[in-house]
PDB file of C-alpha atoms in Angstrom:
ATOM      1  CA  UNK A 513     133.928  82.602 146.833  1.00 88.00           C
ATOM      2  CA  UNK A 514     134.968  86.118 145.115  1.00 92.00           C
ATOM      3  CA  UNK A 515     138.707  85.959 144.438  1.00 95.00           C
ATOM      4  CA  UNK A 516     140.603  89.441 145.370  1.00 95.00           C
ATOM      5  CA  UNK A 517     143.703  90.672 145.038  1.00 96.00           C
ATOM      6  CA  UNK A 518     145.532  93.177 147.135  1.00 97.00           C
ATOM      7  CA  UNK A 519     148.568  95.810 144.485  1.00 97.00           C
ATOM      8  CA  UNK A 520     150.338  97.356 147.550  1.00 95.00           C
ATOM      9  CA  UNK A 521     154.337  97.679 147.342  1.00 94.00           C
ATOM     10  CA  UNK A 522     154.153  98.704 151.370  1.00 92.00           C
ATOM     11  CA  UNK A 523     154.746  95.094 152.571  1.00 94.00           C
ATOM     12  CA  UNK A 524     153.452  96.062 156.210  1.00 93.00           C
ATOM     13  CA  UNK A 525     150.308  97.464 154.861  1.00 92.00           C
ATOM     14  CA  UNK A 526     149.702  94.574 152.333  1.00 93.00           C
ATOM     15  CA  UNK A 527     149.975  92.105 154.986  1.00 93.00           C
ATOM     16  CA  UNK A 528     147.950  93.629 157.317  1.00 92.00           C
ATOM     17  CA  UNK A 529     144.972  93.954 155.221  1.00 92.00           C
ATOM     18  CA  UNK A 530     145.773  90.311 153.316  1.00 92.00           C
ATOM     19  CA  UNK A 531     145.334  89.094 157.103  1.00 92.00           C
ATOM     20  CA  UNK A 532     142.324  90.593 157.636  1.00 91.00           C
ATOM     21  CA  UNK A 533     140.417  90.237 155.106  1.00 92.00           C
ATOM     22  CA  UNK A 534     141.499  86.228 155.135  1.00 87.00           C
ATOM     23  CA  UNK A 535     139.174  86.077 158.343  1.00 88.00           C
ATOM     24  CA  UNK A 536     136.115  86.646 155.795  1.00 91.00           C
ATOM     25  CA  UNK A 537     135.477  83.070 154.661  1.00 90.00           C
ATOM     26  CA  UNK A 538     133.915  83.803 151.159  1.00 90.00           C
ATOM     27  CA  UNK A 539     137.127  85.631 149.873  1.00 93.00           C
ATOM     28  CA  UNK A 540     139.998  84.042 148.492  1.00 94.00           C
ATOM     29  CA  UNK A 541     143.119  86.691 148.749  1.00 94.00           C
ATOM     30  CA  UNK A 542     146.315  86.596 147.090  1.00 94.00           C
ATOM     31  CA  UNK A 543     148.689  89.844 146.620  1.00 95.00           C
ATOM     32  CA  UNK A 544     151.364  91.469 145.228  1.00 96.00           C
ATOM     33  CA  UNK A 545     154.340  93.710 145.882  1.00 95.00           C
ATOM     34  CA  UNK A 546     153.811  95.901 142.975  1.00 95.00           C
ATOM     35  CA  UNK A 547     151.683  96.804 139.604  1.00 95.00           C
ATOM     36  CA  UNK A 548     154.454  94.983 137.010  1.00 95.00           C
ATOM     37  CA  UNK A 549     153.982  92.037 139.302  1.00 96.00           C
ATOM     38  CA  UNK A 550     150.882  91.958 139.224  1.00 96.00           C
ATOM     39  CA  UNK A 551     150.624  92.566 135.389  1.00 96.00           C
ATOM     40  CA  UNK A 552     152.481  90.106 134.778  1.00 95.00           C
ATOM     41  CA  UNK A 553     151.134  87.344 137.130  1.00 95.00           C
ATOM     42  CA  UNK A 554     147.815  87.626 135.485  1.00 95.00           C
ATOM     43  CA  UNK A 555     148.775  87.150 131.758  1.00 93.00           C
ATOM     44  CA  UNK A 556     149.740  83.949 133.262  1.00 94.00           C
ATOM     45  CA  UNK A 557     146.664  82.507 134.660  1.00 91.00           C
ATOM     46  CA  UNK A 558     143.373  81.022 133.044  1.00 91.00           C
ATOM     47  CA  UNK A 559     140.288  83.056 132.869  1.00 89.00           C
ATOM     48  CA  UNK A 560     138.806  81.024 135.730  1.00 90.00           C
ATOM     49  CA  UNK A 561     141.607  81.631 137.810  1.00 92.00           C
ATOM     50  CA  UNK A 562     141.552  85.680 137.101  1.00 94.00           C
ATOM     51  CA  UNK A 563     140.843  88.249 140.468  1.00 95.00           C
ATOM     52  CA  UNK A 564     137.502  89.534 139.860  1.00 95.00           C
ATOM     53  CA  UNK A 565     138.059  92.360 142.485  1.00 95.00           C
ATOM     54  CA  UNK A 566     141.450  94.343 142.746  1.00 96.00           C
ATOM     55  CA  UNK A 567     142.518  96.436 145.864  1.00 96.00           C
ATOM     56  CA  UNK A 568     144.961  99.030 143.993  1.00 96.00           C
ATOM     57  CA  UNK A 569     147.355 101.214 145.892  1.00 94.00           C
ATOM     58  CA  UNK A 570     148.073 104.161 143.826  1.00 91.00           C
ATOM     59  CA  UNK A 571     151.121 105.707 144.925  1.00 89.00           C
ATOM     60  CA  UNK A 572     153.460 103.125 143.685  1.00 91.00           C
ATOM     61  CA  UNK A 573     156.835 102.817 142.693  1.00 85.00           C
ATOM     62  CA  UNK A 574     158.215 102.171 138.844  1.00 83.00           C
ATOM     63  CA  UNK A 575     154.268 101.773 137.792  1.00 90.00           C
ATOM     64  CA  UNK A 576     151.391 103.303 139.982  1.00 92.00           C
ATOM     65  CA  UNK A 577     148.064 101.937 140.501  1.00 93.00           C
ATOM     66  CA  UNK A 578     146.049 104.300 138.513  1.00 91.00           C
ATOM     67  CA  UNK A 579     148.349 103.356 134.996  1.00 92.00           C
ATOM     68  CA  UNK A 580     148.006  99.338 136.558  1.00 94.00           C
ATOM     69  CA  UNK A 581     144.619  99.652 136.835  1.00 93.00           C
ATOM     70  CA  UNK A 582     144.436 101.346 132.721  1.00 91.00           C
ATOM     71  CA  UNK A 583     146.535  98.635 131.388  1.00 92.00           C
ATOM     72  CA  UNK A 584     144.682  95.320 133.091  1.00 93.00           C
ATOM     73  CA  UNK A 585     141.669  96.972 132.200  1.00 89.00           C
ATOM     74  CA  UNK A 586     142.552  96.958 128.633  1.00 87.00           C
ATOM     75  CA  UNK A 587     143.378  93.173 128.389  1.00 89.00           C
ATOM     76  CA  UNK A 588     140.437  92.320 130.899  1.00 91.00           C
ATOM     77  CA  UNK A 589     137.610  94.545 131.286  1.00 87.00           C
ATOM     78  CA  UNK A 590     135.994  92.017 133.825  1.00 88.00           C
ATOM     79  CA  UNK A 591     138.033  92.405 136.730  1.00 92.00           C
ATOM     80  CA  UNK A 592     136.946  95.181 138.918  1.00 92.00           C
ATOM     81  CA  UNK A 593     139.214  97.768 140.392  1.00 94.00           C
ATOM     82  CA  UNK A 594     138.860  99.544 143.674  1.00 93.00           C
ATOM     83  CA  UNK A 595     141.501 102.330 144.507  1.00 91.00           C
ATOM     84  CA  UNK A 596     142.422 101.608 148.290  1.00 87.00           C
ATOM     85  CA  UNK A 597     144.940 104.484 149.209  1.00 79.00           C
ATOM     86  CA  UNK A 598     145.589 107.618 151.630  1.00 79.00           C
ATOM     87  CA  UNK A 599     145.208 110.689 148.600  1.00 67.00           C
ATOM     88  CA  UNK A 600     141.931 112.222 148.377  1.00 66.00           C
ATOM     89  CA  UNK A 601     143.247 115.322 145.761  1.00 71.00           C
ATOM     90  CA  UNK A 602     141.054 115.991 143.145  1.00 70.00           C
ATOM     91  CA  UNK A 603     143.228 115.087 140.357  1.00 74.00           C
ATOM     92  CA  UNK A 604     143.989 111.762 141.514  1.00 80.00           C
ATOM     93  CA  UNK A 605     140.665 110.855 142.028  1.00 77.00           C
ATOM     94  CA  UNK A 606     139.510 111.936 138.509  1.00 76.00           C
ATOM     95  CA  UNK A 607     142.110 110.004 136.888  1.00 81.00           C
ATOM     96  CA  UNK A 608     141.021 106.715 138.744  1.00 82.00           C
ATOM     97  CA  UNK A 609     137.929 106.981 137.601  1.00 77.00           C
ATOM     98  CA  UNK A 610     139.134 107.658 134.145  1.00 78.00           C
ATOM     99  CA  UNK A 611     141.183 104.555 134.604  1.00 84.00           C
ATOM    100  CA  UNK A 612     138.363 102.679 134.981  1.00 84.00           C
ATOM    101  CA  UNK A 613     138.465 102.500 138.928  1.00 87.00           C
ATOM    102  CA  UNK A 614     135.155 100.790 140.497  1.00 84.00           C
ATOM    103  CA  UNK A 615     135.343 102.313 143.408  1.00 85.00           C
ATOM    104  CA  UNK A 616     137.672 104.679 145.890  1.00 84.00           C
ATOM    105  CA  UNK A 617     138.569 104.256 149.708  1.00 86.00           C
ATOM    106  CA  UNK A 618     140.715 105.621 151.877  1.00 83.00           C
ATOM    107  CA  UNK A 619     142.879 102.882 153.510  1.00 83.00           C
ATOM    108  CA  UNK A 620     141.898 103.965 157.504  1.00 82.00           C
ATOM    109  CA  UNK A 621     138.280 102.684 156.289  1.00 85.00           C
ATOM    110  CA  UNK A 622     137.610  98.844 158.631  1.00 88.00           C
ATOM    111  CA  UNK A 623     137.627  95.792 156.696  1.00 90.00           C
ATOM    112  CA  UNK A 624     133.852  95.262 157.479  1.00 89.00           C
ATOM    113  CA  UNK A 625     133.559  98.143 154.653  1.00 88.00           C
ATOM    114  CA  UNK A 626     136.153  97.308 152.849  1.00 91.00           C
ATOM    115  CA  UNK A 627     134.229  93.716 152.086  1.00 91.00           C
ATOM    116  CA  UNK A 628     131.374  95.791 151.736  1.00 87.00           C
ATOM    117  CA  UNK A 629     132.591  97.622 148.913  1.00 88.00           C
ATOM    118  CA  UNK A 630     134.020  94.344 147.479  1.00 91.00           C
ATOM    119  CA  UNK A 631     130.505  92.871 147.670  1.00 87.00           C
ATOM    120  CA  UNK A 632     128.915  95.842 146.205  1.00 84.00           C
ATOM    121  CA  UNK A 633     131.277  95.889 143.377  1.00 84.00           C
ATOM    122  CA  UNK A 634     129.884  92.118 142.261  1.00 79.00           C
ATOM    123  CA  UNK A 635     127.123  93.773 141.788  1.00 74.00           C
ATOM    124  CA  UNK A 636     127.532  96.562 139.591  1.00 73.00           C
ATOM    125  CA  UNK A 637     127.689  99.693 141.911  1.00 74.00           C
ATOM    126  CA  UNK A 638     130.694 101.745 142.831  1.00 72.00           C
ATOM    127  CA  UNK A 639     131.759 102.582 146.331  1.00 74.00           C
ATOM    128  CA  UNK A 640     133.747 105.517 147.375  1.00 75.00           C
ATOM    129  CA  UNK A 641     134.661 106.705 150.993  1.00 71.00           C
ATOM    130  CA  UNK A 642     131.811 109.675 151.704  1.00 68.00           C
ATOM    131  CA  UNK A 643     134.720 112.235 151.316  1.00 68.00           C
ATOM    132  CA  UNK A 644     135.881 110.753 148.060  1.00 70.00           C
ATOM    133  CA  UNK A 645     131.987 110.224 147.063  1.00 69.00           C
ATOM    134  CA  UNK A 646     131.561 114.000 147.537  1.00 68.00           C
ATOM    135  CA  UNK A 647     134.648 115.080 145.419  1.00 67.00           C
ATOM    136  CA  UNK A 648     133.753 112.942 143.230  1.00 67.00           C
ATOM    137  CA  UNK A 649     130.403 114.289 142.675  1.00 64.00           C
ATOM    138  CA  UNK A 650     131.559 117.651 142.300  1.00 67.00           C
ATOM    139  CA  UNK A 651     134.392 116.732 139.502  1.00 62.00           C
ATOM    140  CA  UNK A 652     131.156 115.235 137.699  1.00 61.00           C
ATOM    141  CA  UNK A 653     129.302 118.258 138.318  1.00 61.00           C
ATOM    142  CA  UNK A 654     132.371 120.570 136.659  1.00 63.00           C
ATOM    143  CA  UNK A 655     132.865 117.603 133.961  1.00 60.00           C
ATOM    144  CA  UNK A 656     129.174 118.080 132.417  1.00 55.00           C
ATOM    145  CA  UNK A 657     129.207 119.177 128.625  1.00 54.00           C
ATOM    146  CA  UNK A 658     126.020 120.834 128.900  1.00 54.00           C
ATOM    147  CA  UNK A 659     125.484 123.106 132.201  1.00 50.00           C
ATOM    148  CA  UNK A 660     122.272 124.863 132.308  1.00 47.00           C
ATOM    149  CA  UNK A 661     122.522 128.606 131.568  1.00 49.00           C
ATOM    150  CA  UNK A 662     122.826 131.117 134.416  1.00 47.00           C
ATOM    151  CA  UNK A 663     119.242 131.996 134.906  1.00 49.00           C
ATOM    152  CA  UNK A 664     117.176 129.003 134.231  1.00 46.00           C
ATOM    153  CA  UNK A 665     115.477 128.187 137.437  1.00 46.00           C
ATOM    154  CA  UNK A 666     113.333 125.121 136.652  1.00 47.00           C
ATOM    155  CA  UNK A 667     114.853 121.914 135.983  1.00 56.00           C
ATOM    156  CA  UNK A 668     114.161 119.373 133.537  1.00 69.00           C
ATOM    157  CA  UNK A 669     111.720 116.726 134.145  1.00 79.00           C
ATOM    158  CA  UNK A 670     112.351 112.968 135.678  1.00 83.00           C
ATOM    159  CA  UNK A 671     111.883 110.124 133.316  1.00 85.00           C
ATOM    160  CA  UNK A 672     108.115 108.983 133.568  1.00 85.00           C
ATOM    161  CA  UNK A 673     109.140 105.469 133.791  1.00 89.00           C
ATOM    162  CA  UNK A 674     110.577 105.878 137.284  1.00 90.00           C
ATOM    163  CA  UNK A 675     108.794 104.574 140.267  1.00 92.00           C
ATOM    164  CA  UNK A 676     108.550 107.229 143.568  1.00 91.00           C
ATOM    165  CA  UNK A 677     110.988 104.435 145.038  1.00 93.00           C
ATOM    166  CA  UNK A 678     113.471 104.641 142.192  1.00 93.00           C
ATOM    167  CA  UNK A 679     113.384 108.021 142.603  1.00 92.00           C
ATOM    168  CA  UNK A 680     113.909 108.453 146.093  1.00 92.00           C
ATOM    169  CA  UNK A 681     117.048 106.343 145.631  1.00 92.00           C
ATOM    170  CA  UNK A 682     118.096 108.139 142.914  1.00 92.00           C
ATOM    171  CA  UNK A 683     118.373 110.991 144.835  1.00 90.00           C
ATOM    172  CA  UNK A 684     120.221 109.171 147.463  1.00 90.00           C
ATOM    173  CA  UNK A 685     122.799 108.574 145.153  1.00 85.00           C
ATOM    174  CA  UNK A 686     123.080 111.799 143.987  1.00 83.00           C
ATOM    175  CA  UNK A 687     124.799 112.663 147.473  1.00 80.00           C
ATOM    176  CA  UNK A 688     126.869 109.842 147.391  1.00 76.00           C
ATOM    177  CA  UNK A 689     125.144 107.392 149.374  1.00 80.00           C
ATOM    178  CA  UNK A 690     125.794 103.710 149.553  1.00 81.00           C
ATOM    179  CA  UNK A 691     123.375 101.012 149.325  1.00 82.00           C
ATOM    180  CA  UNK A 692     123.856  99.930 152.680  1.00 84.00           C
ATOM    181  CA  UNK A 693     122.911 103.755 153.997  1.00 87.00           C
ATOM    182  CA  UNK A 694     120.159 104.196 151.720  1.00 90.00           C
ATOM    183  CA  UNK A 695     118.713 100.574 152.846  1.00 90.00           C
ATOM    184  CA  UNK A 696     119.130 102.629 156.675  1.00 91.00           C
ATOM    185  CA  UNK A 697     117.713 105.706 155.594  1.00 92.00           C
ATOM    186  CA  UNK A 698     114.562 104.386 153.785  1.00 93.00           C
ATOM    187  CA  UNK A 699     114.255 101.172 155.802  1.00 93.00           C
ATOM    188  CA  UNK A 700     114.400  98.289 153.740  1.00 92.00           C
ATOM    189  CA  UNK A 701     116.813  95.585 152.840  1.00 90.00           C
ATOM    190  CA  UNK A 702     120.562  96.576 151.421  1.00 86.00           C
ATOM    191  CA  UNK A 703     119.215  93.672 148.224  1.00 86.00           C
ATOM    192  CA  UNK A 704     115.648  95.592 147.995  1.00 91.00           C
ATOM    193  CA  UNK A 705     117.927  98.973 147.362  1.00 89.00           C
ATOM    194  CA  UNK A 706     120.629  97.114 145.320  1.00 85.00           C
ATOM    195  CA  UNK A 707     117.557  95.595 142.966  1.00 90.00           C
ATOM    196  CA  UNK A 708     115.908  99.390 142.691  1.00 91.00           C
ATOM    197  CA  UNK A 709     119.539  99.942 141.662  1.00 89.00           C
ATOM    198  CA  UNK A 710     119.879  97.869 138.656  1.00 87.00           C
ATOM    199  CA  UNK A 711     115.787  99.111 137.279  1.00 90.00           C
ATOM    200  CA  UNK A 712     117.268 102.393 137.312  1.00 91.00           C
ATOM    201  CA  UNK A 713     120.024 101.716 135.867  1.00 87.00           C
ATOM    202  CA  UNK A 714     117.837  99.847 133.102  1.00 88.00           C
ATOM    203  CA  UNK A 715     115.741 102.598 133.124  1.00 90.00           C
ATOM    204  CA  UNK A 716     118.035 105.564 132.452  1.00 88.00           C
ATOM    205  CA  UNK A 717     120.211 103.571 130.054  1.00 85.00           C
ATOM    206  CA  UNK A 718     123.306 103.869 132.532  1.00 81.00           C
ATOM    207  CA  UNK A 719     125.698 101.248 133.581  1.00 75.00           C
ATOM    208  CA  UNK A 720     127.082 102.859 137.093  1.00 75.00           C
ATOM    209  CA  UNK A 721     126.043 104.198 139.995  1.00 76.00           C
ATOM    210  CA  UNK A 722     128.623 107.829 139.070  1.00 76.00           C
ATOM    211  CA  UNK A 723     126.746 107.541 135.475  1.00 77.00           C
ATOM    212  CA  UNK A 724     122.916 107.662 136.985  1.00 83.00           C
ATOM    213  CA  UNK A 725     124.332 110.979 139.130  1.00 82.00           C
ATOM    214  CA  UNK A 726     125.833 112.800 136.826  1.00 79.00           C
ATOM    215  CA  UNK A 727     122.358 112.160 134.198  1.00 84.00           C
ATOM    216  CA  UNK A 728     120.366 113.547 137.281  1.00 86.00           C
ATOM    217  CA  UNK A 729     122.781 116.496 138.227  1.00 81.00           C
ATOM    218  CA  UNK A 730     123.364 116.950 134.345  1.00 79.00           C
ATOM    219  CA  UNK A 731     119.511 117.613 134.288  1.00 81.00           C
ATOM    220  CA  UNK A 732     119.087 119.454 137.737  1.00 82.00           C
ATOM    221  CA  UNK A 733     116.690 116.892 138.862  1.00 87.00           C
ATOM    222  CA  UNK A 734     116.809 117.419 142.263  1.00 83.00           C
ATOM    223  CA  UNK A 735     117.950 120.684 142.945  1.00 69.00           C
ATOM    224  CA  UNK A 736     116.734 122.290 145.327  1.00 57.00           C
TER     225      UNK A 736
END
């Protein structure tokens, strides 16, 4: 049983996706009407009783979900965030996952990928909507410190230690697939993917799946 909660101050919205995602039996769903609420609701229960996975509307009233996300985060690191919201700007985006945001989708995405991304965030990756996975991307790509110079063609090297599986996957996530679409793509099971995954993430020292792209775009591992 994963225990979620749903930050939404829209009550129409809130109850419509409390309702469906109560039709998934392994989820346990409570919500709340806004981030104070829900700040203060939490600093009330034991650890045990803590959501481990947070559905955060962002454009809020009197506190919005990206500062609710930075100040629960603060006081308990272990509960995951995903933003769940209609803005796709850049800015907004980039300040979620400053926040500490797990993962980003657009609230017209089904519950059936919804739970996904809920599952997926149990297990250490980070789900965005493929729009938001793109942007994404490219705010890592203009983030990195140290951009190759114009004119250097050849890129740098993959790490020896990974296997032509890990690799392939890699490069999967570069483009902001999800586990479920590279388990598709490459034909094998979403937990064989989700287990190359966590090796690479061993491998390259990284602890998310936005850390492992941004090392390979850093490096110009795949380009092309």
């Amino acid at each position: 049983m994963v225990k979620i909660a749903i930050v939404d101050d829209n009550l129409l919205l809130r109850k419509n996706l409390e309702l469906r995602l109560q039709s998934y039996p392994d989820l346990e769903v409570q919500s709340f009407s806004s981030g104070l609420q829900f700040l203060e609701e939490i600093q009330k229960v034991t650890p045990d009783n803590l959501p481990e996975v947070v559905l955060m509307d962002i454009q809020m009233r009197s506190l919005d979900g990206i500062e609710t996300t930075y100040q629960a985060k603060v006081k308990f690191p272990g509960i995951e965030f995903i933003m769940l919201t209609v803005s796709d700007d850049d800015d907004t985006i980039f300040r979620a996952i400053q926040a500490g945001a797990s993962g980003y989708l657009l609230k017209e995405e089904p519950a059936s990928v919804i739970v996904q991304a809920i599952l997926g965030t149990k297990t250490g990756e980070a789900y965005m909507s493929p729009v938001i996975a793109k942007k994404a991307l490219n705010l890592l790509r203009a983030q990195s410190p140290n951009p190759i110079p114009t004119g250097t063609t050849l890129p740098e090297p993959l790490p020896d230690n990974l296997s032509k599986r890990e690799i392939e996957i890699l490069e999967l996530l570069t483009t902001g697939n999800s586990s479920q679409t590279i388990s598709e793509k490459l034909f094998i099971s979403t937990y064989t993917v989700q287990t190359h995954i966590k090796n690479i993430y061993q491998k390259l020292h990284v602890n998310t799946k936005w850390a492992a792209a941004k090392l390979a775009t850093d490096h110009k591992w795949f380009s092309k």
